[in-house]
Coordinates of C-alpha atoms in Angstrom, one line a residue:
M1 CA 0.0 0.0 0.0
P2 CA -0.3 2.0 -2.1
D3 CA 0.2 0.4 -5.4
A4 CA 2.8 1.9 -7.8
A5 CA 1.3 4.9 -9.6
V6 CA 1.2 5.2 -13.4
L7 CA 2.8 8.5 -14.4
R8 CA 0.7 10.3 -17.1
E9 CA 1.2 13.4 -19.1
G10 CA -0.7 16.2 -17.4
A11 CA -0.7 19.7 -16.1
L12 CA 2.2 18.9 -13.7
S13 CA 4.4 17.0 -16.1
G14 CA 8.1 17.5 -15.3
T15 CA 7.4 18.6 -11.7
R16 CA 8.2 16.8 -8.4
I17 CA 6.3 16.8 -5.1
A18 CA 7.6 15.7 -1.8
V19 CA 5.4 14.2 0.8
L20 CA 6.6 13.5 4.3
V21 CA 5.7 10.1 5.8
E22 CA 6.0 8.2 9.1
S23 CA 4.0 5.6 11.0
D24 CA 0.3 6.3 11.8
F25 CA -0.2 8.0 8.4
Y26 CA -3.8 8.2 7.1
E27 CA -3.9 5.6 4.4
P28 CA -6.6 7.1 2.1
E29 CA -4.6 10.3 2.0
I30 CA -1.3 8.8 1.2
S31 CA -2.8 6.6 -1.5
Y32 CA -4.6 9.5 -3.0
Y33 CA -1.5 11.6 -3.3
T34 CA 0.4 8.7 -4.9
H35 CA -2.1 8.4 -7.7
R36 CA -3.7 11.8 -8.0
F37 CA -0.4 13.7 -8.5
A38 CA 0.9 11.0 -10.9
E39 CA -2.3 11.4 -12.9
E40 CA -1.3 15.1 -13.5
G41 CA 2.2 14.0 -14.4
A42 CA 4.1 14.9 -11.2
E43 CA 6.6 12.6 -9.6
V44 CA 6.1 12.1 -5.9
D45 CA 8.9 11.5 -3.4
F46 CA 8.0 10.1 0.0
L47 CA 10.5 11.5 2.4
T48 CA 11.2 10.3 5.9
R49 CA 14.0 10.0 8.5
L50 CA 15.7 6.7 7.8
W51 CA 17.9 6.5 10.9
G52 CA 20.7 4.9 8.9
N53 CA 18.5 2.3 7.2
G54 CA 18.1 1.8 3.5
S55 CA 14.4 1.8 3.9
I56 CA 11.7 1.7 6.6
T57 CA 8.2 0.1 6.4
F58 CA 5.7 2.2 8.3
S59 CA 2.2 1.2 9.4
G60 CA -0.9 3.2 8.7
H61 CA -3.3 4.6 11.4
E62 CA -6.6 3.2 10.3
Y63 CA -5.9 -0.2 8.9
R64 CA -2.2 -0.8 9.8
A65 CA -1.4 -0.9 6.1
P66 CA 2.3 -1.0 5.3
F67 CA 4.1 1.7 3.4
T68 CA 7.8 1.5 2.6
A69 CA 9.9 4.7 2.3
D70 CA 13.4 4.7 1.0
K71 CA 14.3 8.4 0.5
S72 CA 15.8 10.3 3.3
L73 CA 14.7 13.9 4.2
E74 CA 18.1 14.5 5.6
G75 CA 20.9 15.7 3.4
I76 CA 18.6 17.4 0.9
G77 CA 20.6 20.4 -0.5
D78 CA 19.2 23.7 -1.5
E79 CA 19.1 23.0 -5.2
E80 CA 17.3 19.7 -4.6
L81 CA 14.8 21.4 -2.3
R82 CA 14.1 24.1 -4.9
G83 CA 13.5 21.3 -7.4
Y84 CA 10.2 20.4 -5.6
A85 CA 7.1 22.2 -6.7
A86 CA 5.5 21.5 -3.3
I87 CA 6.4 19.9 0.1
I88 CA 3.4 18.3 1.9
V89 CA 3.1 17.6 5.6
P90 CA 0.2 15.1 5.8
S91 CA -2.3 14.3 8.5
G92 CA -2.3 11.6 11.1
M93 CA 0.6 11.3 13.5
V94 CA 3.3 11.8 10.9
A95 CA 4.2 15.3 12.0
D96 CA 4.3 14.4 15.7
R97 CA 6.7 11.5 15.0
L98 CA 8.9 13.5 12.6
R99 CA 9.3 16.5 15.1
Y100 CA 11.2 14.3 17.5
T101 CA 14.7 15.6 18.2
E102 CA 17.4 13.9 20.3
D103 CA 18.7 17.4 21.3
V104 CA 16.0 19.8 22.4
D105 CA 18.2 22.7 21.4
V106 CA 18.4 21.5 17.8
L107 CA 15.5 21.4 15.3
A108 CA 14.3 17.9 14.2
P109 CA 15.6 17.2 10.7
A110 CA 12.0 17.3 9.3
T111 CA 11.3 20.7 11.0
E112 CA 14.6 22.1 9.7
L113 CA 13.7 21.0 6.2
L114 CA 10.3 22.7 6.5
R115 CA 12.0 25.8 7.8
R116 CA 14.3 25.9 4.8
A117 CA 11.3 25.3 2.5
F118 CA 9.6 28.4 3.9
K119 CA 12.6 30.4 2.7
E120 CA 11.9 29.2 -0.9
P121 CA 8.8 31.1 -2.2
T122 CA 8.7 29.0 -5.4
V123 CA 8.1 25.8 -3.3
L124 CA 4.5 25.4 -2.1
K125 CA 4.2 24.4 1.5
G126 CA 1.2 22.2 2.0
I127 CA 0.2 21.4 5.6
I128 CA -3.0 19.6 6.5
C129 CA -4.8 18.6 9.7
H130 CA -2.3 17.8 12.5
G131 CA 0.6 18.5 10.1
M132 CA 1.0 21.9 11.7
W133 CA 2.6 20.2 14.7
L134 CA 5.8 20.1 12.6
A135 CA 5.9 23.9 12.5
A136 CA 5.4 24.3 16.3
S137 CA 9.2 24.8 16.8
I138 CA 9.4 27.4 14.0
P139 CA 6.4 29.7 14.8
D140 CA 7.9 32.7 13.0
E141 CA 7.3 30.9 9.7
V142 CA 3.5 30.9 10.2
R143 CA 3.1 34.0 12.4
G144 CA 0.6 36.4 10.9
R145 CA -0.4 33.9 8.2
K146 CA -3.9 32.6 7.5
V147 CA -4.2 28.9 8.1
V148 CA -6.7 26.2 8.9
C149 CA -6.0 23.0 10.8
H150 CA -7.7 20.2 12.8
N151 CA -10.0 21.6 15.5
N152 CA -7.7 20.1 18.1
L153 CA -4.8 22.3 17.0
I154 CA -6.6 25.7 16.9
G155 CA -5.1 26.8 20.2
D156 CA -1.7 25.7 18.9
V157 CA -1.8 27.7 15.7
R158 CA -3.1 30.8 17.6
N159 CA -0.3 30.5 20.1
M160 CA 2.1 30.3 17.1
G161 CA 0.7 33.7 16.0
A162 CA -1.2 32.4 13.0
E163 CA -4.7 33.5 12.0
Y164 CA -7.1 30.6 12.1
V165 CA -9.6 30.6 9.2
D166 CA -12.7 28.4 9.3
E167 CA -12.5 27.0 5.8
D168 CA -11.7 23.5 4.4
V169 CA -8.6 24.8 2.5
V170 CA -6.9 28.1 3.0
V171 CA -4.2 29.6 0.7
D172 CA -1.9 32.3 2.0
G173 CA 0.7 33.0 -0.6
D174 CA 3.0 29.9 -0.8
L175 CA 1.3 28.2 2.1
V176 CA -1.7 25.9 1.6
T177 CA -3.4 24.4 4.7
G178 CA -6.2 21.9 5.0
R179 CA -8.7 21.2 7.8
T180 CA -8.5 17.4 8.2
G181 CA -7.2 14.3 6.5
A182 CA -10.7 13.7 5.1
H183 CA -10.2 16.9 3.1
H184 CA -7.1 15.6 1.3
H185 CA -8.9 15.6 -2.1
L186 CA -9.8 19.3 -1.8
F187 CA -6.3 20.1 -0.5
A188 CA -4.6 18.2 -3.3
R189 CA -6.8 19.8 -5.9
R190 CA -5.8 23.3 -4.7
I191 CA -2.1 22.4 -4.7
I192 CA -2.4 21.1 -8.3
E193 CA -4.2 24.2 -9.4
L194 CA -1.6 26.5 -7.8
I195 CA 1.4 24.6 -9.3
A196 CA -0.2 24.6 -12.7
A197 CA -1.1 28.3 -12.5
G198 CA 2.4 29.2 -11.5
R199 CA 4.1 27.6 -14.5
P200 CA 4.8 30.4 -17.0
A201 CA 6.0 27.8 -19.6
R202 CA 2.4 26.6 -19.9
G203 CA 1.1 30.1 -20.5
A204 CA -0.2 30.6 -16.9
R205 CA 0.3 33.7 -14.9
G206 CA 3.8 34.4 -13.6
G207 CA 5.1 34.8 -10.1
A208 CA 5.5 32.3 -7.3
P209 CA 2.8 29.6 -7.0
G210 CA -0.1 30.6 -4.8
T211 CA 0.5 34.4 -5.2
G212 CA -2.1 36.7 -6.5

């Protein structure tokens, strides 16, 4: 789970999307990203912390379905980071697991990657449901920005200085947020639209994805 996706020619052909993954992911969401982005022509990399392993098989939250990831989120350079059209922090407990750090004075590798992504306006940041947990240690990146999250995290995002908006999907420049994992289809659709619209080579408007 999920089955290998068939890459098709589409609005996102030639682009890459990164999705963070760990145990207790929401299976319908991860499966949807695998196939929906490929349907539009985008290659999807599932990134995780490998802890020195070549790959790790994680278990989903709802059905304990297995998912094997073999691409490390550590060691990604700036050029590779800028090569992604979007980086997605999914729902479930993925963000909580990835925000673990051995040294409390050092950002977790996944949080550090997200912090760096926020410095790249051409990379869409997609954060859905409990995914905002990953940004808890970098509140300056979301302070003053409009976001939505799971109801359980409303206090968290307000303490981070973000402005909670009661909508299923919220776009604030290069930041796209979704309410819950069950809204992953609406969230993904908005990300697809923004990436496609931000590609001048296809005759769309210029500027960074999600602006305007």
